Each structure stands twice: as C-alpha cells, then as structure tokens.
CSV table of C-alpha atoms and ligand atoms in Angstrom, one decimal:
chain,number,residue,atom,x,y,z
A,212,MET,CA,136.8,109.9,152.8
A,213,PRO,CA,139.8,107.7,151.9
A,214,ASN,CA,143.2,109.1,151.9
A,215,SER,CA,144.9,109.6,148.6
A,216,LYS,CA,146.2,106.4,147.1
A,217,LEU,CA,147.4,108.3,144.1
A,218,ILE,CA,150.8,109.3,145.2
A,219,ASP,CA,153.5,109.4,142.5
A,220,ARG,CA,157.2,108.8,142.5
A,221,CYS,CA,157.9,112.4,143.5
A,222,ASN,CA,155.5,112.0,146.5
A,223,ARG,CA,152.9,114.3,144.8
A,224,LYS,CA,149.4,113.6,145.9
A,225,LEU,CA,147.1,113.5,142.8
A,226,ASN,CA,143.7,114.6,143.9
A,227,TYR,CA,142.6,116.6,140.8
A,228,LEU,CA,141.1,115.0,137.7
A,229,ARG,CA,140.4,117.0,134.5
A,230,ILE,CA,138.0,115.4,132.2
A,231,SER,CA,137.6,116.2,128.5
A,232,ILE,CA,134.1,115.0,127.5
A,233,THR,CA,134.5,115.8,123.8
A,234,ASP,CA,137.2,116.7,121.3
A,235,ARG,CA,134.6,118.7,119.3
A,236,CYS,CA,134.7,122.5,119.6
A,237,ASN,CA,132.6,125.3,118.1
A,238,LEU,CA,135.7,127.6,117.9
A,239,LYS,CA,139.1,127.2,116.1
A,240,CYS,CA,141.4,129.3,118.3
A,241,ILE,CA,144.7,129.9,116.6
A,242,TYR,CA,146.8,128.8,119.6
A,243,CYS,CA,144.8,125.6,120.1
A,244,VAL,CA,143.9,123.9,116.8
A,245,PRO,CA,145.1,124.0,113.2
A,246,TYR,CA,142.8,125.7,110.6
A,247,ASP,CA,141.7,122.5,109.1
A,248,PHE,CA,141.1,120.7,112.3
A,249,ILE,CA,138.5,118.0,112.2
A,250,PRO,CA,137.9,116.1,115.4
A,251,LYS,CA,139.3,112.6,114.8
A,252,VAL,CA,137.6,110.5,117.5
A,253,PRO,CA,134.5,108.7,116.2
A,254,HIS,CA,131.5,109.0,118.5
A,255,LYS,CA,131.7,105.4,119.6
A,256,GLU,CA,135.3,105.8,120.7
A,257,ILE,CA,134.3,108.7,123.0
A,258,LEU,CA,133.6,107.6,126.6
A,259,SER,CA,129.9,107.5,127.4
A,260,TYR,CA,128.7,109.6,130.3
A,261,GLU,CA,128.0,106.3,132.1
A,262,GLU,CA,131.6,105.3,131.7
A,263,ILE,CA,132.9,108.7,132.8
A,264,LEU,CA,130.7,108.6,135.9
A,265,ARG,CA,132.0,105.1,136.8
A,266,ILE,CA,135.6,106.3,136.4
A,267,VAL,CA,134.9,109.4,138.6
A,268,ARG,CA,133.4,107.2,141.3
A,269,ILE,CA,136.4,105.0,141.4
A,270,SER,CA,138.8,107.9,141.3
A,271,VAL,CA,137.0,109.4,144.4
A,272,HIS,CA,137.9,106.3,146.3
A,273,LEU,CA,141.5,106.8,145.3
A,274,GLY,CA,141.5,110.3,146.7
A,275,ILE,CA,140.3,112.5,143.8
A,276,SER,CA,138.3,115.3,145.3
A,277,LYS,CA,138.4,117.9,142.6
A,278,VAL,CA,137.1,117.5,139.0
A,279,ARG,CA,137.0,119.9,136.1
A,280,ILE,CA,135.0,119.3,133.0
A,281,THR,CA,136.5,120.5,129.8
A,282,GLY,CA,136.8,119.7,126.1
A,283,GLY,CA,136.9,120.5,123.2
A,284,GLU,CA,134.0,122.6,124.1
A,285,PRO,CA,132.1,120.6,126.8
A,286,LEU,CA,128.8,122.4,126.2
A,287,VAL,CA,128.5,121.2,122.6
A,288,ARG,CA,128.1,117.6,123.8
A,289,LYS,CA,124.5,116.4,123.8
A,290,GLY,CA,123.2,115.5,127.2
A,291,VAL,CA,125.9,117.5,129.0
A,292,TYR,CA,123.5,119.2,131.5
A,293,ASP,CA,122.1,115.9,132.7
A,294,PHE,CA,125.6,114.5,133.0
A,295,LEU,CA,126.7,117.5,135.1
A,296,LYS,CA,123.7,116.9,137.4
A,297,ARG,CA,124.7,113.3,137.9
A,298,LEU,CA,128.3,114.3,138.4
A,299,THR,CA,127.6,116.8,141.1
A,300,LYS,CA,125.7,114.2,143.1
A,301,ILE,CA,128.8,112.0,143.4
A,302,GLU,CA,129.7,111.9,147.1
A,303,GLY,CA,133.2,112.9,148.0
A,304,LEU,CA,133.8,115.4,145.2
A,305,LEU,CA,134.5,118.7,147.0
A,306,ASP,CA,135.1,120.9,143.9
A,307,ILE,CA,133.5,120.5,140.5
A,308,SER,CA,134.1,123.1,137.9
A,309,LEU,CA,133.6,123.7,134.2
A,310,THR,CA,135.8,125.3,131.5
A,311,THR,CA,134.0,126.7,128.5
A,312,ASN,CA,134.5,129.1,125.7
A,313,GLY,CA,131.2,130.7,126.6
A,314,VAL,CA,129.6,130.5,123.2
A,315,LEU,CA,126.6,128.5,124.6
A,316,LEU,CA,126.6,130.1,128.0
A,317,LYS,CA,123.9,132.7,127.5
A,318,ASP,CA,121.2,130.2,126.7
A,319,ASN,CA,122.3,127.5,129.1
A,320,ILE,CA,123.6,129.2,132.2
A,321,ASN,CA,120.5,128.3,134.2
A,322,LYS,CA,120.9,124.7,133.3
A,323,ILE,CA,124.5,124.7,134.4
A,324,LYS,CA,123.5,126.3,137.7
A,325,SER,CA,120.7,123.9,138.4
A,326,ALA,CA,123.0,121.0,137.6
A,327,GLY,CA,124.9,122.1,140.7
A,328,ILE,CA,128.0,123.7,139.1
A,329,LYS,CA,129.2,126.6,141.1
A,330,ARG,CA,132.4,127.6,139.5
A,331,ILE,CA,133.1,128.2,135.8
A,332,ASN,CA,136.1,129.3,133.8
A,333,ILE,CA,135.4,131.1,130.6
A,334,SER,CA,138.2,131.5,128.0
A,335,LEU,CA,138.3,135.0,126.4
A,336,ASP,CA,141.4,136.4,124.9
A,337,THR,CA,140.3,139.7,123.7
A,338,LEU,CA,137.7,142.4,124.3
A,339,ASN,CA,137.6,143.4,120.6
A,340,ARG,CA,134.9,141.8,118.5
A,341,LYS,CA,137.0,141.8,115.3
A,342,LYS,CA,140.0,140.4,117.0
A,343,PHE,CA,137.9,137.8,118.6
A,344,LYS,CA,136.9,136.6,115.1
A,345,LYS,CA,140.5,136.6,114.0
A,346,ILE,CA,141.6,134.5,117.0
A,347,THR,CA,138.7,132.1,117.1
A,348,GLY,CA,137.4,132.1,113.5
A,349,TYR,CA,133.9,133.1,114.6
A,350,ASP,CA,131.9,136.3,115.4
A,351,PHE,CA,130.7,135.3,118.9
A,352,PHE,CA,132.2,137.9,121.1
A,353,ASN,CA,128.9,139.7,121.9
A,354,GLN,CA,127.0,136.6,122.9
A,355,ILE,CA,129.9,135.4,125.0
A,356,TRP,CA,130.1,138.7,126.8
A,357,GLU,CA,126.3,138.5,127.5
A,358,GLY,CA,126.8,135.0,128.8
A,359,ILE,CA,129.5,136.2,131.2
A,360,GLU,CA,127.3,139.0,132.5
A,361,LEU,CA,124.4,136.7,132.9
A,362,ALA,CA,126.5,134.2,134.8
A,363,GLN,CA,127.5,137.0,137.2
A,364,LYS,CA,124.0,138.1,137.6
A,365,ILE,CA,122.7,134.7,138.6
A,366,GLY,CA,125.4,134.3,141.2
A,367,PHE,CA,128.3,132.3,139.8
A,368,ASP,CA,131.3,133.2,142.0
A,369,PRO,CA,134.1,133.3,141.2
A,370,ILE,CA,133.9,133.7,137.5
A,371,LYS,CA,137.4,133.1,136.1
A,372,ILE,CA,138.3,134.4,132.7
A,373,ASN,CA,141.2,132.6,131.1
A,374,VAL,CA,143.4,134.6,128.8
A,375,VAL,CA,146.3,133.4,126.7
A,376,PRO,CA,148.5,136.4,126.0
A,377,LEU,CA,150.1,136.2,122.6
A,378,GLN,CA,152.8,138.4,121.1
A,379,GLY,CA,151.4,140.5,118.3
A,380,VAL,CA,147.8,139.2,118.8
A,381,ASN,CA,146.3,140.5,122.0
A,382,ASP,CA,149.4,141.9,123.9
A,383,ASP,CA,148.1,145.4,123.3
A,384,GLU,CA,145.0,144.6,125.4
A,385,LEU,CA,146.5,143.1,128.5
A,386,GLN,CA,145.8,146.1,130.6
A,387,ASP,CA,142.3,146.5,129.4
A,388,ILE,CA,141.6,142.9,130.1
A,389,ALA,CA,143.2,143.1,133.5
A,390,ALA,CA,141.1,146.2,134.3
A,391,LEU,CA,138.0,144.1,134.1
A,392,SER,CA,138.9,142.9,137.5
A,393,ILE,CA,138.5,146.4,138.9
A,394,GLU,CA,134.9,146.9,137.6
A,395,TYR,CA,133.7,143.3,137.9
A,396,PRO,CA,134.3,140.6,140.5
A,397,PHE,CA,136.0,138.5,137.9
A,398,HIS,CA,139.3,136.6,138.4
A,399,ILE,CA,141.3,137.2,135.2
A,400,ARG,CA,143.9,134.5,134.7
A,401,PHE,CA,146.7,135.0,132.3
A,402,ILE,CA,148.0,131.7,131.1
A,403,GLU,CA,151.3,131.4,129.3
A,404,TYR,CA,151.0,130.0,125.8
A,405,MET,CA,152.1,126.4,125.6
A,406,PRO,CA,153.1,125.1,122.2
A,407,MET,CA,151.8,121.6,121.6
A,408,GLY,CA,150.2,119.5,118.9
A,409,THR,CA,149.9,121.6,115.7
A,410,ASN,CA,148.3,125.0,115.7
A,411,GLN,CA,148.4,128.3,113.8
A,412,MET,CA,151.0,130.0,116.0
A,413,GLU,CA,154.7,130.6,115.6
A,414,ILE,CA,156.5,128.8,118.4
A,415,ASP,CA,158.0,132.1,119.6
A,416,SER,CA,154.6,133.8,120.2
A,417,HIS,CA,155.4,133.4,123.9
A,418,LEU,CA,154.7,136.3,126.2
A,419,LEU,CA,156.1,135.2,129.5
A,420,PHE,CA,154.9,135.9,133.0
A,421,PRO,CA,157.5,138.6,134.0
A,422,GLU,CA,156.6,140.7,130.9
A,423,ILE,CA,152.9,140.2,131.3
A,424,LYS,CA,153.0,141.1,135.0
A,425,LYS,CA,155.2,144.2,134.2
A,426,ARG,CA,152.7,145.5,131.7
A,427,ILE,CA,149.7,144.8,133.9
A,428,GLY,CA,151.5,146.3,136.9
A,429,GLN,CA,151.5,149.6,135.0
A,430,LEU,CA,147.8,149.9,135.7
A,431,GLY,CA,148.3,150.0,139.4
A,432,LYS,CA,149.9,148.2,142.3
A,433,LEU,CA,149.4,144.5,142.2
A,434,ILE,CA,148.8,143.3,145.8
A,435,PRO,CA,149.5,139.6,146.4
A,436,VAL,CA,146.5,137.5,147.5
A,437,ASP,CA,147.0,134.4,149.7
A,438,LYS,CA,146.4,131.1,148.0
A,439,GLY,CA,143.1,129.4,148.7
A,440,MET,CA,142.4,125.7,148.7
A,441,ASN,CA,141.2,125.6,145.0
A,442,ASP,CA,143.8,127.8,143.5
A,443,GLY,CA,146.1,125.4,141.9
A,444,PRO,CA,149.2,126.9,140.4
A,445,SER,CA,147.9,130.4,139.9
A,446,GLU,CA,149.8,133.3,141.5
A,447,ARG,CA,147.1,135.7,142.7
A,448,PHE,CA,147.1,139.5,142.9
A,449,LYS,CA,144.5,142.2,143.3
A,450,PHE,CA,144.4,145.9,142.4
A,451,GLU,CA,143.6,148.2,145.3
A,452,SER,CA,139.8,148.4,145.8
A,453,ALA,CA,139.2,146.0,142.9
A,454,ARG,CA,136.2,143.7,143.0
A,455,GLY,CA,138.1,140.9,141.3
A,456,GLU,CA,141.6,139.5,141.0
A,457,ILE,CA,144.4,138.8,138.6
A,458,GLY,CA,146.1,135.4,138.4
A,459,PHE,CA,149.1,134.3,136.5
A,460,ILE,CA,149.7,130.8,135.4
A,461,HIS,CA,153.3,130.3,134.2
A,462,PRO,CA,154.0,126.7,133.1
A,463,ILE,CA,157.0,127.9,131.1
A,464,SER,CA,158.8,130.7,132.8
A,465,ARG,CA,158.3,129.2,136.3
A,466,HIS,CA,156.9,125.7,136.0
A,467,PHE,CA,155.1,124.3,138.9
A,468,CYS,CA,155.6,120.6,138.2
A,469,ASN,CA,156.7,119.9,141.8
A,470,THR,CA,153.2,120.8,143.1
A,471,CYS,CA,151.2,119.3,140.2
A,472,ASN,CA,148.3,117.3,141.5
A,473,ARG,CA,146.6,116.5,138.2
A,474,LEU,CA,145.6,113.6,136.1
A,475,ARG,CA,143.7,114.1,132.8
A,476,LEU,CA,141.1,111.9,131.2
A,477,THR,CA,140.7,112.4,127.5
A,478,ALA,CA,137.4,112.1,125.7
A,479,SER,CA,138.6,108.8,124.2
A,480,GLY,CA,139.3,107.3,127.6
A,481,GLN,CA,143.1,107.7,128.0
A,482,LEU,CA,144.5,108.8,131.4
A,483,ARG,CA,147.4,111.2,131.0
A,484,PRO,CA,149.6,112.0,133.9
A,485,CYS,CA,151.1,115.1,132.4
A,486,LEU,CA,149.7,117.7,130.0
A,487,MET,CA,153.1,118.1,128.3
A,488,SER,CA,153.8,114.4,127.7
A,489,ASP,CA,152.3,111.9,125.3
A,490,VAL,CA,152.5,109.2,128.0
A,491,GLN,CA,149.0,107.9,128.5
A,492,VAL,CA,147.4,104.8,130.0
A,493,ASP,CA,144.3,103.2,128.3
A,494,LEU,CA,141.3,103.1,130.6
A,495,LYS,CA,138.7,102.6,127.9
A,496,THR,CA,139.8,99.1,126.7
A,497,PRO,CA,139.6,97.4,130.1
A,498,LEU,CA,136.5,99.4,130.9
A,499,ARG,CA,134.7,98.1,127.7
A,500,LYS,CA,135.9,94.6,128.3
A,501,GLY,CA,133.9,94.6,131.5
A,502,CYS,CA,136.8,94.8,134.0
A,503,SER,CA,136.3,95.1,137.7
A,504,ASP,CA,136.7,98.3,139.7
A,505,ASP,CA,140.0,96.8,141.1
A,506,GLU,CA,141.3,96.5,137.6
A,507,LEU,CA,140.4,100.1,136.9
A,508,ILE,CA,142.1,101.1,140.1
A,509,GLU,CA,145.3,99.4,138.8
A,510,VAL,CA,145.1,101.6,135.6
A,511,PHE,CA,144.9,104.7,137.8
A,512,LEU,CA,147.9,103.6,139.9
A,513,LYS,CA,149.9,102.9,136.8
A,514,ALA,CA,149.1,106.4,135.4
A,515,ALA,CA,150.2,107.9,138.7
A,516,SER,CA,153.4,105.9,138.6
A,517,LEU,CA,154.2,107.2,135.1
A,518,LYS,CA,153.8,110.9,136.0
A,519,PRO,CA,157.1,112.6,134.9
A,520,SER,CA,158.9,114.6,137.5
A,521,GLU,CA,158.6,117.7,135.3
A,522,HIS,CA,157.9,118.7,131.7
A,523,ASN,CA,160.6,119.8,129.3
A,524,LEU,CA,158.7,122.7,127.7
A,525,SER,CA,160.7,125.9,127.5
A,526,VAL,CA,160.8,129.1,125.5
A,527,GLY,CA,161.0,128.4,121.8
A,528,HIS,CA,161.0,124.7,122.5
A,529,SER,CA,157.9,122.6,122.2
A,530,ALA,CA,157.6,119.7,124.6
A,531,GLY,CA,157.0,117.5,121.5
A,532,VAL,CA,153.5,116.6,122.5
A,533,SER,CA,151.6,115.4,119.4
A,534,ALA,CA,148.2,115.6,121.0
A,535,GLN,CA,146.1,118.7,120.4
A,536,MET,CA,145.3,120.9,123.4
A,537,CYS,CA,141.6,120.6,122.4
A,538,ALA,CA,141.8,116.8,122.7
A,539,ILE,CA,143.2,116.9,126.2
A,540,GLY,CA,141.3,119.9,127.5
A,541,GLY,CA,144.0,122.2,128.8
B,243,LIG,N1,136.6,124.9,125.0
B,243,LIG,C1,136.9,125.2,126.3
B,243,LIG,C2,137.5,126.6,126.5
B,243,LIG,O1,137.7,127.2,125.5
B,243,LIG,O2,137.7,127.0,127.6
B,243,LIG,C3,137.7,124.2,127.1
B,243,LIG,C4,138.9,123.6,126.3
B,243,LIG,S1,140.3,124.7,126.1
B,243,LIG,C5,141.5,123.6,125.4
B,243,LIG,C6,140.8,124.9,127.8
B,243,LIG,C7,141.8,126.0,128.0
B,243,LIG,O3,143.0,125.8,127.3
B,243,LIG,C8,141.3,127.4,127.5
B,243,LIG,O4,141.3,128.3,128.5
B,243,LIG,C9,142.3,127.7,126.4
B,243,LIG,O5,142.6,129.1,126.4
B,243,LIG,C10,143.6,127.0,126.9
B,243,LIG,N2,144.5,126.7,125.9
B,243,LIG,C11,144.3,126.1,124.7
B,243,LIG,N3,145.4,126.0,124.0
B,243,LIG,C12,146.4,126.5,124.7
B,243,LIG,C13,147.8,126.7,124.6
B,243,LIG,N4,148.4,126.3,123.5
B,243,LIG,N5,148.5,127.3,125.6
B,243,LIG,C14,147.9,127.7,126.7
B,243,LIG,N6,146.6,127.5,126.9
B,243,LIG,C15,145.8,127.0,125.9
C-alpha cells in the first residue's frame, strides 16, 4: 500500500474520501434543504459509476483507504447496488461505509450486505412518527425503523444512527434517543447542526455539545470509550451495561479541523477539501477530456493543497457556504 501522498499544508494526512453519488433525495429535512429544493444537477453532469470508480482507484494510490458513500440519498440512484459491489472489490480500501436516511433500507438491506458493505450510518432525528413527518416532509418513520431492525438482525455492526439535535424541534427527545443505545447495540451519534446553503432553520437553532451531553448525562453516567481506528472526530461514551454507544460530533463548539483527514467528491465531480468552504477543484472536466491518471493525481494534490487550516463556522454565524448539504453529502 503506498504511503499517503495527500498531505496538506498543515501536515494532515488525507486518507478519507466521502463520495456523494447523487444530489437527489427522497426526504426534505428542514435542516438540510429548502422546501422548494429541486436538485439542480442534470443527469449527464453527474459522475457515472465508471468515473467514480476510476477516481477511487487513483485515490487509493494516493493513500485514501477509507470511503463513505453518501448523497443526496445514495439509495435512490439507479444501479447503486452493483456500484457498491464493484467499489468493495477495489484493493486497498480498508473501510467502506454508507450513509442513508433508511427509507429504502428495508427492501434493500440484503443487497447492501451482499455488495460487501459492513458499516452503515442511518440518519434519524426523532422517534416520533408525526415529528418525523414535520422534520422530513414524509411519513416514513415506521419503514425506516423496520429497516434499522432488519439491518441489526442480519448482522450489520456497528449500526450508527446520526441525530442532529435542534432547539425546539427534537431537543425534548434527546434522552429517549440516547436510551436506544442501552437496549440496542446501536451507536447513536449526536451531530451539531451546521448552518450552510439555504434550509428551513433559523441560524440560532444550534444546540451545542456541552448542553446535549449534559441532558443525555442525566440518563446515567457516560463512561468514555477509547477511540478506534474508524472513529473520526466522534467523542465516544457508553452507559453502564449498555449494548451500544453514544458519540458526539461537535464541529462548532469544539471543532476538530486540526485532525481532519477528509476530502469530498460531489456528485457533479468536484473535489472539496473542506465541508465548510466553497473551495473546490474540478475533477470532472479533465476526466471527461480523457486525461491521464497522472493528470487526475495533480487535481487531487491541488485539492489537498487548498484545504483550509480550519473553518470559520461558529454559533449564530454561518460559514457562508452556498452549497447545500445534500449536494455535498455531509
Ligand atoms: N441522505 C443521506 C442521509 O440522510 O443520511 C445522506 C446525506 S445527508 C446530507 C448526510 C448527513 O448529513 C445526515 O446524517 C444528516 O443528518 C446530516 N446533515 C444534513 N444537514 C446537516 C446540517 N445542516 N448540520 C448537520 N448535519 C447535517
């Protein structure tokens, strides 16, 4: 395996590529997209699976060893299961995971498993069916929950559940959601809301890590868990005798830019070195002009060189990113 060649100006080794395979989504979460959001990227401008796989192969030679497939909603893209199968066969990738809203999980979980995906993250911000509809615009709670239970039954481990705590929306449920980690072997990850693009939230809907942790801590003692290889920025805890875990991801109250190891590939073929910056480097144009692998490597190196030392997102202050979260994939 080659050593990482993607080392940025701050000496961070970039070994993690998050790939959005579509900007289409089957939900309209209030913190992610505006009400009237219509995906803008015409199909021909979306990278083909063939193009994505070529990019991944090249990135592996540059030291990328971890890939996450995201969207939009990745499971709405036609042909996704064959794509996943081909992706998991690429040598050198040590960790391949998928982030989904779970709407299509129940009917497709076996296909995801037989494609070779072992780790999935499911986004679920409430345990209340009516509230789910308010947050996402659709009445899919029950089928998502069935999908999660099925994923557990057929052996996905860990199953991570992503929750964005929002003041006045789901903050009354944080303990109930955290308590899932006692009964189920789930890793519940509370992610601070990041204002970006346009969405339906007030900028001050933030609920920050110290307050989230305080409220959840009222349920029982939170015992710190050591970081594992695939943890990323999450701070992990466990309730005594719980089957699962709690994780906190706090890009705002305690940003972790100094350890950020990520690059992001958008569905339209742009490499973004920072989630909270509109800086991006175009991979698609050279790719479609028939460029060599070496030329694509140059694009990767350029993206790495442009990675900002840190983002400037703070409470009540958007980072000024115009791209929608759903176009980048979180
Ligand atoms: N559709 C998939 C899903 O729902 O998991 C993948 C795409 S979604 C953009 C990826 C993750 O980003 C989700 O866990 C979602 O909760 C999170 N997310 C979206 N907008 C966010 C925001 N403004 N702040 C924090 N997390 C956000």
